[in-house]
XYZ file of C-alpha atoms in Angstrom:
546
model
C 0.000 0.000 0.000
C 1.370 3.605 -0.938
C 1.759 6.040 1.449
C -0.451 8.903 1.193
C 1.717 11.539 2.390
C 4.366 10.135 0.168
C 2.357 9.412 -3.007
C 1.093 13.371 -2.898
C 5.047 14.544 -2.714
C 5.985 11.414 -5.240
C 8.057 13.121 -8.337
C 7.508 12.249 -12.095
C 10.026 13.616 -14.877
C 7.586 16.192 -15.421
C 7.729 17.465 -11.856
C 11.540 17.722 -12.173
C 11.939 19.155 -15.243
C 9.143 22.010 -14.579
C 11.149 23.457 -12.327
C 14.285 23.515 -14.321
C 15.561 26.320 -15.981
C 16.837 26.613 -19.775
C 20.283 26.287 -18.841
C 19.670 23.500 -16.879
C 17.708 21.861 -19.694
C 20.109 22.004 -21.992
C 22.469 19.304 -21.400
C 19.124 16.760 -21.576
C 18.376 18.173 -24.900
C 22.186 17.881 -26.038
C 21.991 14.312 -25.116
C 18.517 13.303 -26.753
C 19.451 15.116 -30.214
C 23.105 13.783 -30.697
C 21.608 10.265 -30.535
C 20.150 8.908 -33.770
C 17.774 6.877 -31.592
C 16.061 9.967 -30.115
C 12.812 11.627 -32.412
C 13.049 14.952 -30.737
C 15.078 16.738 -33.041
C 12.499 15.786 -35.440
C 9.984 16.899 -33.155
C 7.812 20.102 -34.335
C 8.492 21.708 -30.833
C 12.602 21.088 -30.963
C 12.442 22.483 -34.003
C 10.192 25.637 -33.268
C 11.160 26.639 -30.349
C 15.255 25.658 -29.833
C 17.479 26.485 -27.759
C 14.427 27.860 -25.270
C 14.125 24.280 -24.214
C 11.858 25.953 -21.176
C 8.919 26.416 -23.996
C 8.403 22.331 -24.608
C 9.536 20.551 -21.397
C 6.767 18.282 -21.654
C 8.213 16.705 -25.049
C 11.410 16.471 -23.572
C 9.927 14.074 -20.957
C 7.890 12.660 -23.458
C 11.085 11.727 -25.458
C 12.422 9.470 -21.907
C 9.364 8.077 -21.705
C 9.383 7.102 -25.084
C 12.670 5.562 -24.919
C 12.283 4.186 -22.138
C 8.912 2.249 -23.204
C 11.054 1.159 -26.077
C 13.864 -0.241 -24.252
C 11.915 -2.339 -21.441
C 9.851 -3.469 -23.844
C 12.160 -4.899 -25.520
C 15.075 -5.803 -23.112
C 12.444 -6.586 -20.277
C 14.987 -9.824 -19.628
C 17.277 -7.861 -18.773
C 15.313 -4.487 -17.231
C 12.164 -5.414 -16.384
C 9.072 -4.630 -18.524
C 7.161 -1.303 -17.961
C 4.965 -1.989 -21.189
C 1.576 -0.749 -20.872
C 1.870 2.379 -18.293
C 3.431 5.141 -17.994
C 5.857 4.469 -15.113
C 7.217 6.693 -11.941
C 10.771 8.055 -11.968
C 11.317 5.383 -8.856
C 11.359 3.050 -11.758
C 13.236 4.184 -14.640
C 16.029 4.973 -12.410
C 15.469 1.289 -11.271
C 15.781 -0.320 -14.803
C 18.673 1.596 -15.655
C 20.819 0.521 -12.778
C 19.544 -3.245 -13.094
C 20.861 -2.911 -16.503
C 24.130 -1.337 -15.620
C 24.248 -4.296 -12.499
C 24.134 -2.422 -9.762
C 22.593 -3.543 -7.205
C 19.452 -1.039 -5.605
C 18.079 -3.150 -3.273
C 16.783 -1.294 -0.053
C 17.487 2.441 -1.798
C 15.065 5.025 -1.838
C 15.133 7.499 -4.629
C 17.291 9.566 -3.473
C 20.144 7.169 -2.872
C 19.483 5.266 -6.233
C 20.511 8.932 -8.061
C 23.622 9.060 -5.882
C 25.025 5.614 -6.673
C 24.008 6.324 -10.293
C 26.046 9.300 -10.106
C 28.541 8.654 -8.270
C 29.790 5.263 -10.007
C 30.871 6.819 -12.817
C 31.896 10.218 -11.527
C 35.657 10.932 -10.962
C 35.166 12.087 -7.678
C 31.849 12.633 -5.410
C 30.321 15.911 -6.376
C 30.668 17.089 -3.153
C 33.888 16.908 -2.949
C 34.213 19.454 -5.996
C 33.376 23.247 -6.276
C 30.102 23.793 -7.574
C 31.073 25.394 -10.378
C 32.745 22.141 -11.657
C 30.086 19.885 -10.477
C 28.097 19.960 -14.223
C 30.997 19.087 -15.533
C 31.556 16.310 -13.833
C 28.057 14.612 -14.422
C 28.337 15.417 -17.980
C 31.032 12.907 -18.549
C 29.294 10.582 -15.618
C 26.299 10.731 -18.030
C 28.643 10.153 -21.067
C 30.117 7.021 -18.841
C 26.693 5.409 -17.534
C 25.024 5.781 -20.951
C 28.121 3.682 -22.841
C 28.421 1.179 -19.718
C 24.167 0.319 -20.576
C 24.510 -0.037 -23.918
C 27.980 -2.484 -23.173
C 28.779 -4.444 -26.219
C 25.590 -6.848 -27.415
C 22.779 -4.627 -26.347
C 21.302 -1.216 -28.586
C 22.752 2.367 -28.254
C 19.866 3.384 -27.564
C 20.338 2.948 -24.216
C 22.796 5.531 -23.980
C 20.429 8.602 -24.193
C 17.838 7.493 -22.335
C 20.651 6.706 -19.322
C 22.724 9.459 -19.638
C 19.738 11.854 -19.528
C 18.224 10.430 -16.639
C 22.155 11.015 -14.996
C 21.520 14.639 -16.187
C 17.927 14.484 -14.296
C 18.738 13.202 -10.937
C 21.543 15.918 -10.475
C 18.996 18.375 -11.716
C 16.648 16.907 -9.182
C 19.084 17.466 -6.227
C 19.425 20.997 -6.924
C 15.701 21.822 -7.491
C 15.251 20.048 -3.935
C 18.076 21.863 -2.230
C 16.592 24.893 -3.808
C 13.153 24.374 -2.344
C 11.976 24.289 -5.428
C 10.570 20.512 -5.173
C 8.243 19.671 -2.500
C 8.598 16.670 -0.466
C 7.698 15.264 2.740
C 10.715 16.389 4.312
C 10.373 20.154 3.216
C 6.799 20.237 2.932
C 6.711 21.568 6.847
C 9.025 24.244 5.450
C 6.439 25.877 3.567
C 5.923 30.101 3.858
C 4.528 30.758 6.325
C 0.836 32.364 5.132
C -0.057 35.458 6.685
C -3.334 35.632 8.595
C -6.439 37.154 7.291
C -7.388 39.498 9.989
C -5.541 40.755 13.097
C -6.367 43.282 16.199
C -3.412 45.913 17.593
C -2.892 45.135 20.605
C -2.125 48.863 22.467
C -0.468 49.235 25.949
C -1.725 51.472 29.219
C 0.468 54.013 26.971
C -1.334 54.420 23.771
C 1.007 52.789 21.568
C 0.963 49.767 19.510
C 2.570 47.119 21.532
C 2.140 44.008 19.255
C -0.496 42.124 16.775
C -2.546 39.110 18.005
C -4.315 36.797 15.230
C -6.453 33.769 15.395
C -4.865 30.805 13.481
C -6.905 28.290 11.711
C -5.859 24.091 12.837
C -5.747 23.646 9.403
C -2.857 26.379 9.096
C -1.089 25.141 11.893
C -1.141 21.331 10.847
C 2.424 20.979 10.399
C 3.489 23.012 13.585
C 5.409 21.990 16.242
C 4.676 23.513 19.834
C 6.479 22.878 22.783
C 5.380 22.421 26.331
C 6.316 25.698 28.205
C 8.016 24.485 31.819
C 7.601 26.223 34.976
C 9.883 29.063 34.017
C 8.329 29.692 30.797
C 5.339 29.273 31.782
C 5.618 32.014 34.231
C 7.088 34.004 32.008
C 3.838 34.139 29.721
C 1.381 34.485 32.501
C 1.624 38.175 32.248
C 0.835 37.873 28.439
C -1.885 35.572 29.110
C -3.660 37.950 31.774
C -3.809 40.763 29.859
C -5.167 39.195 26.524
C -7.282 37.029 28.694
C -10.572 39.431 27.725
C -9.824 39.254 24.224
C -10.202 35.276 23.716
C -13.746 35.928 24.256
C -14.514 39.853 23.245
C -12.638 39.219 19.865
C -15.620 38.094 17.480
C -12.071 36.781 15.357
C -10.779 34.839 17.989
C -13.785 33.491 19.102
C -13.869 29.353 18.755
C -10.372 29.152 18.278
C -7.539 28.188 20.322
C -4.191 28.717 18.161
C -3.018 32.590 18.331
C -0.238 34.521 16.401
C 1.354 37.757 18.144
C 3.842 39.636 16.060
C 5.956 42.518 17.153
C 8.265 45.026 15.251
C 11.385 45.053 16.108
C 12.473 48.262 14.578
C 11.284 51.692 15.586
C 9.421 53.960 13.643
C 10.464 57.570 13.453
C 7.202 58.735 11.149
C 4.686 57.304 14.016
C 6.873 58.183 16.502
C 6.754 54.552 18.182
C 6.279 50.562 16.519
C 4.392 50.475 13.241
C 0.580 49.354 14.058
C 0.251 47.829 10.605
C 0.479 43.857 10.210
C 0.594 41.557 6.504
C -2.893 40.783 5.701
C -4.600 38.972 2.977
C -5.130 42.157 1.024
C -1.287 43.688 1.767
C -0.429 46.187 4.468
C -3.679 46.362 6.496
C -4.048 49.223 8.989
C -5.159 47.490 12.423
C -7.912 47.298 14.679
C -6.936 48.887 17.890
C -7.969 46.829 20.957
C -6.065 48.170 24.639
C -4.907 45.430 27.020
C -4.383 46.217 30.621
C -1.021 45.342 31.677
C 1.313 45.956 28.734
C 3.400 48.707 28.311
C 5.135 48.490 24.623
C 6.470 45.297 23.315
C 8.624 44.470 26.764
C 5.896 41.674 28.080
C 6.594 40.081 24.272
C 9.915 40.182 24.113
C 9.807 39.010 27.799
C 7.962 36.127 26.893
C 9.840 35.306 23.556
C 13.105 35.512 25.286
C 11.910 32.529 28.004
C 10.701 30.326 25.424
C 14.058 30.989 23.014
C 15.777 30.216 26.217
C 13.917 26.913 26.930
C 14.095 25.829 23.173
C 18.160 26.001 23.355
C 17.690 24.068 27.083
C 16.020 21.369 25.109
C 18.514 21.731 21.956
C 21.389 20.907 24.345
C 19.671 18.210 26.324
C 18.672 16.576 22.703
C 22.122 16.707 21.356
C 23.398 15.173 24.315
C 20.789 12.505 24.724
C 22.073 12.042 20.549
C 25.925 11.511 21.565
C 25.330 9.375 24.394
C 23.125 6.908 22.247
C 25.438 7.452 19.175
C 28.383 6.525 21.470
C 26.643 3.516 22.857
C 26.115 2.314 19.368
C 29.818 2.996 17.978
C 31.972 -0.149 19.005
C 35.063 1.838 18.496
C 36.578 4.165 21.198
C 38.821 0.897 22.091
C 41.247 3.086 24.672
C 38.968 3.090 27.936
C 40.520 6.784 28.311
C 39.086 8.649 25.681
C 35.765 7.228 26.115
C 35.873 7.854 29.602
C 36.655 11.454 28.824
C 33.950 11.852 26.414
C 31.195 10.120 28.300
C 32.250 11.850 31.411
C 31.994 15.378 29.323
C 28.830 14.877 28.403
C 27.538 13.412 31.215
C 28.727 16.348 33.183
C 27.182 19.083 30.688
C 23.615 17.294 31.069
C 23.774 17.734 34.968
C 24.595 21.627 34.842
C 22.683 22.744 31.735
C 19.690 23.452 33.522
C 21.287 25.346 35.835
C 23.155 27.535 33.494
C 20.479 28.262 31.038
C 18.383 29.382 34.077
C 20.894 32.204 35.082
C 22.702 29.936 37.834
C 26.214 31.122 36.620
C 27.876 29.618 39.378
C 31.794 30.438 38.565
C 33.229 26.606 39.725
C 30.878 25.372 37.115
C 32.382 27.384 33.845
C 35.821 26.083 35.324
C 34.493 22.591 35.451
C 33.090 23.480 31.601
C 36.683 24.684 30.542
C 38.457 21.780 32.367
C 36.112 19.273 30.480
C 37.014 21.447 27.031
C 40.380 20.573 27.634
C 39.968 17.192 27.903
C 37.626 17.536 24.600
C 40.865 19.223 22.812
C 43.282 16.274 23.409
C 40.797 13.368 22.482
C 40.308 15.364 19.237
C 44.151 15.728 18.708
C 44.578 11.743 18.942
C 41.148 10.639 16.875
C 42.658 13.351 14.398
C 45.943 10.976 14.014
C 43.814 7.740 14.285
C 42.374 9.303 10.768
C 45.338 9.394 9.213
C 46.865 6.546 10.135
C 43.208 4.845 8.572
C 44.037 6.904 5.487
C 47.645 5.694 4.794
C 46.094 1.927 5.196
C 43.547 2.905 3.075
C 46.501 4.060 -0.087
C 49.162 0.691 1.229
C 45.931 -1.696 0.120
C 47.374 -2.958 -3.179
C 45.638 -5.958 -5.616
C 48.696 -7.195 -6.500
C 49.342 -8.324 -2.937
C 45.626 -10.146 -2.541
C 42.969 -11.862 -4.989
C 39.920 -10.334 -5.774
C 37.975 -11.242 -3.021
C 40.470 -10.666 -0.504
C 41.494 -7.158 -2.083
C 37.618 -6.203 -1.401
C 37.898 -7.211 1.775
C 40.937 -5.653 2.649
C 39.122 -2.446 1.082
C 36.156 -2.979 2.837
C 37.720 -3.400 6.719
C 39.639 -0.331 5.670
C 37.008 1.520 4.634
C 35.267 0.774 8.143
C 38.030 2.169 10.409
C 38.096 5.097 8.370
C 33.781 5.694 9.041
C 34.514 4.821 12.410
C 37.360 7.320 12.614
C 34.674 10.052 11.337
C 32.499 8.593 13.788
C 34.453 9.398 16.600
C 35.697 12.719 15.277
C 31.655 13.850 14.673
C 30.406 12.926 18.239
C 33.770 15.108 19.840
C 33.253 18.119 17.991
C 29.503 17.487 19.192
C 30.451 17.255 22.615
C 32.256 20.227 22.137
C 29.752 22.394 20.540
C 27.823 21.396 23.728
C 30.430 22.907 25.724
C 30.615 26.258 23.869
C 27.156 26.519 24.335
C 26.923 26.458 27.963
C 30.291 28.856 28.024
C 27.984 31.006 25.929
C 25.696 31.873 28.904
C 27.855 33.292 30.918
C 28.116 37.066 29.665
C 32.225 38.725 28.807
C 34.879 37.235 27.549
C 33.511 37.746 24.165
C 37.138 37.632 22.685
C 37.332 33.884 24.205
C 34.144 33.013 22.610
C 34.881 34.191 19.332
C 38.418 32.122 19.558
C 36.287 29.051 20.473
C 33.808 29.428 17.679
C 36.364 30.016 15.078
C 38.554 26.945 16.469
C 35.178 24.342 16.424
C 34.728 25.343 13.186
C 38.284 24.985 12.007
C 38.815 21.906 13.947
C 35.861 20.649 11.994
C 36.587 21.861 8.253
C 38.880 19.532 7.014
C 36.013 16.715 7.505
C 33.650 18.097 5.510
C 32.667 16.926 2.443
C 34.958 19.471 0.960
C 37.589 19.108 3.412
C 40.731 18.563 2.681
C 41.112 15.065 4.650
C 37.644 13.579 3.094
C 38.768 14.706 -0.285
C 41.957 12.509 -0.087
C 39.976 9.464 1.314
C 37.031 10.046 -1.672
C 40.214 10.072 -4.147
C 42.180 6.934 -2.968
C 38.773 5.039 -2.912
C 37.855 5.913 -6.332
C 41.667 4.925 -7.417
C 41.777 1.509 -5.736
C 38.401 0.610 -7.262
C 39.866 1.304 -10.948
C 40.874 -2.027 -10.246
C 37.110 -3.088 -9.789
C 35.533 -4.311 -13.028
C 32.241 -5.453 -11.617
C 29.893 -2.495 -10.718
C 27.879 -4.654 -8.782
C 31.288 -4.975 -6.393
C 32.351 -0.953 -6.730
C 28.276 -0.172 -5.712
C 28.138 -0.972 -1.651
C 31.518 0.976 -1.278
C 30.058 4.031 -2.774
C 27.062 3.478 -1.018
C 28.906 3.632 2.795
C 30.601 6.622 1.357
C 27.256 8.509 0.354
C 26.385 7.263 3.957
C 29.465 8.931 5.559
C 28.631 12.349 3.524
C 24.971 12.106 4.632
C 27.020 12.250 8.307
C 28.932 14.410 7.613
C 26.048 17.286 6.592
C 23.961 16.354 9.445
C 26.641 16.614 11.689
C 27.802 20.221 10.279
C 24.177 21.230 10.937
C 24.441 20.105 14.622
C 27.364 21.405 15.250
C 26.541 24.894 13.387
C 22.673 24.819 15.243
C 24.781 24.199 18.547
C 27.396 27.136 18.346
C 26.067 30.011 15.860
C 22.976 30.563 18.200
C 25.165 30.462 21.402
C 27.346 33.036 20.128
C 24.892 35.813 18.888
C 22.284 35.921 21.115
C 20.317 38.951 21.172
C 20.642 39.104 17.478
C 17.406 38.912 14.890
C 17.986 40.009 11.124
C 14.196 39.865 10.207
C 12.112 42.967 11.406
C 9.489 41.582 13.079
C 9.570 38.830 15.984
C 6.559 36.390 15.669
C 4.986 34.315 18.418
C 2.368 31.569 18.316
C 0.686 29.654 21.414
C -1.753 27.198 21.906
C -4.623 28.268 24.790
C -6.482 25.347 26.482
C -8.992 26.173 29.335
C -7.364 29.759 30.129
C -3.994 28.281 30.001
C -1.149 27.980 27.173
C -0.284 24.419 26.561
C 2.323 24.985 23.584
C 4.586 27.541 22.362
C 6.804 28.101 19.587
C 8.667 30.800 17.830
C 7.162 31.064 14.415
């Protein structure tokens, strides 16, 4: 049974292609018309309306499709038949890897385009500058399209795969753009802008902040968080004074999902905060409604500032709980010391991080934190020289020395300690961000703070994807499988490396979550601060900061 949630996001080459620009188009068509098994440069559209490819996407799609049909149909021995429908994208990628041989089993889309890819690249694209990364799939297009054709079968495989090379790099960038929905993004959306809002105006006449009534239906994909105690008592003022409202408000009657929006940036025309809000016809002026109690925009910012505060509390206790598990799981860490240290780090930061966030800034504590940083540094040093030592295993395997199965497996155990190496190194610098974050509370030093951001993130460089380290491992990997013939044997060691990449950029969005909020708090670029709370019997049973 299909998922519904996953069959309304599910992509077809139309979706992709849609959303593609001429330039990005044009490699596709370059393919399709060089190959005397393609009709479109016969096609009435190719001919009208070339080189703005962007006019007749549909007949470019048409023309896969077409080949595609052809091929199956006629290879469906060796591909699998998809005679009768029109099939997904899911498939076609799947026929043209079974007929390359590699193997797909267990892949999702996503990871079916990056083998493609990424066996015949010359190195993974993100090891290169983006600039050279069409370049690169161009010849991997060039090199999957010959490899499916191979020596008995029809060249007219060799469009029809190199074009759908062309397509699932196009597809990565029109995801990483936004500019394909899925189920991942799809809570991503823009944020819609309510229809109707009321002022809400202080004991001093001025415009303090807006308050809107949010539909459930709008707020489907939200996620609130429990206030605590603190919190909690840091919204009760709020709460009081827009009490009356919830029921005065003809808008806000029957509902129990609010929106309050505040400008952050003074107005020297109205001599105070603009009173205007984003409504469904534009800039709206705003119903003025006075609630006892507030005095400009501090009770907001009062109230957004406790729940900011409890959202990096939970951050920190998340991304601990994370590194604990994650170390649990990772069998390395054979020296008893360092996983003493690391354990005892974190262990350590979970007992005080309460504390801290709360405003206990007890001085014994940030020595504790600095001691434990210390400790942090060293077990980074010697992981660091554990990677390298991986590495120059990794270039002494040789397939002169072994047979074929025992060169893969010499690969392959290689290939493992250098992972686990990256393992380690992640859940450090994790444990490390952690620290810097809890440094971050206490106020000064802001010269020592900047020095510790800059040295997590330099620390951390050379191990991503574009780092200097992972670009030497992605090259001698690539240059000991030259000696691979069998795809279906290359395939699961590119596969652990996409793995290790898919770390990698999850890990350089914890760590960069962890320290670039710590170190400029206070600061906002947008010019408006937005607030939404769920109310439940009189009380507020969710927050979050929209």
């Amino acid at each position: 049974m299909i998922d519904p949630l996953e069959e309304k996001y599910s992509i077809s080459l139309y979706d992709v292609l849609d959303l593609c620009s001429n330039e990005e188009l044009t490699p596709i068509v370059d393919l399709l018309v060089s190959s005397p098994f393609s009709y479109l440069r016969h096609s009435r559209a190719y001919l009208r309306y070339q080189p703005d490819h962007s006019t007749y996407r549909d007949q470019i799609a048409d023309e896969i499709y077409r080949l595609a049909l052809f091929l199956t149909e006629n290879f469906s021995a060796q591909a699998g038949s998809m005679a009768g429908r029109k099939h997904s994208y899911d498939e076609l990628l799947f026929a043209a890897c079974k007929k390359i041989g590699i193997p797909t089993a267990g892949l999702d889309v996503a990871q079916r385009e990056a083998i493609l890819i990424n066996v015949f690249a010359k190195q993974h694209l993100l090891t290169a500058e983006p600039e050279a990364r069409a370049a690169l799939v161009r010849e991997a297009a060039s090199a999957a399209g010959k490899s499916a054709a191979g020596v008995l079968s029809t060249d007219a495989w060799v469009p029809f795969v190199s074009a759908l090379v062309e397509i699932a790099y196009l597809r990565g960038i029109v995801a990483a753009d936004g500019r394909l929905p899925s189920p991942d993004s799809r809570a991503l959306a823009i944020r819609s802008e309510p229809d109707t809002a009321v002022s809400i105006v202080g004991d001093d006449g001025r415009h303090a902040f807006s308050l809107a009534a949010i539909p459930e239906e709008s707020a489907r994909d939200w996620s609130f968080m429990v206030p605590d105690g603190r919190t909690r008592s840091q919204l009760a003022p709020l709460l009081t004074a827009l009490q009356p409202l919830f029921s005065a408000e003809q808008m806000l009657s029957g509902k129990n999902i609010y929106s309050a929006k505040a400008a952050l940036s003074w107005s020297d025309k109205v001599g105070g905060y603009v009173g205007v809000a984003k409504g469904h016809k534009g800039m709206v002026d705003l119903h003025q409604v006075t609630a006892i109690g507030i005095s400009g925009p501090a009770i907001f910012m009062t109230a957004a500032t406790a729940i900011a505060q409890q959202q990096q509390m939970q951050r920190i206790e998340e991304a601990l709980d994370e590194i604990k598990t994650m170390l649990a799981d990772v069998s390395r860490f054979q020296q008893d010391e360092r996983r003493s240290t690391l354990t005892g780090s974190i262990r350590y930061f979970r007992q005080v991080a309460r504390a801290v966030l709360s405003g206990e800034l007890a001085p014994e504590v940030l020595h504790t934190i600095e001691q434990h940083e210390a400790k942090l540094n060293k077990v980074y040093d010697h992981l660091v020289k554990d990677l390298q030592a991986a590495t120059e295993a990794l270039r002494a395997v040789k397939k002169d020395t072994f047979g074929s199965s025992k060169y893969l497996k010499a690969l392959q155990d290689v290939q493992a300690t250098v992972m686990s190496c990256y393992d380690d190194i992640l859940l450090c610098l994790r444990a490390r961000a952690c620290g810097f974050q809890l440094m971050s509370a206490y106020p000064g030093r802001e010269i020592g703070k900047q020095a510790r951001y800059e040295a997590i993130a330099e620390d951390f460089r050379p191990f991503l994807p574009a780092g200097e380290a992972t670009m030497a491992i992605d090259r001698t990997l690539r240059e000991k499988l030259q000696a691979v013939s069998s795809y279906e044997s290359k395939a699961p060691f590119l596969a652990r490396e996409n793995a290790l990449f898919d770390n990698l950029i999850v890990g350089n969005r914890a760590i960069t979550a962890a320290i670039a909020p710590a170190f400029s708090v206070g600061a906002h670029t947008d010019d408006s601060l937005v607030l939404d709370f769920r109310v439940q019997a009189g009380e507020i049973v969710g927050v979050r900061l929209g």
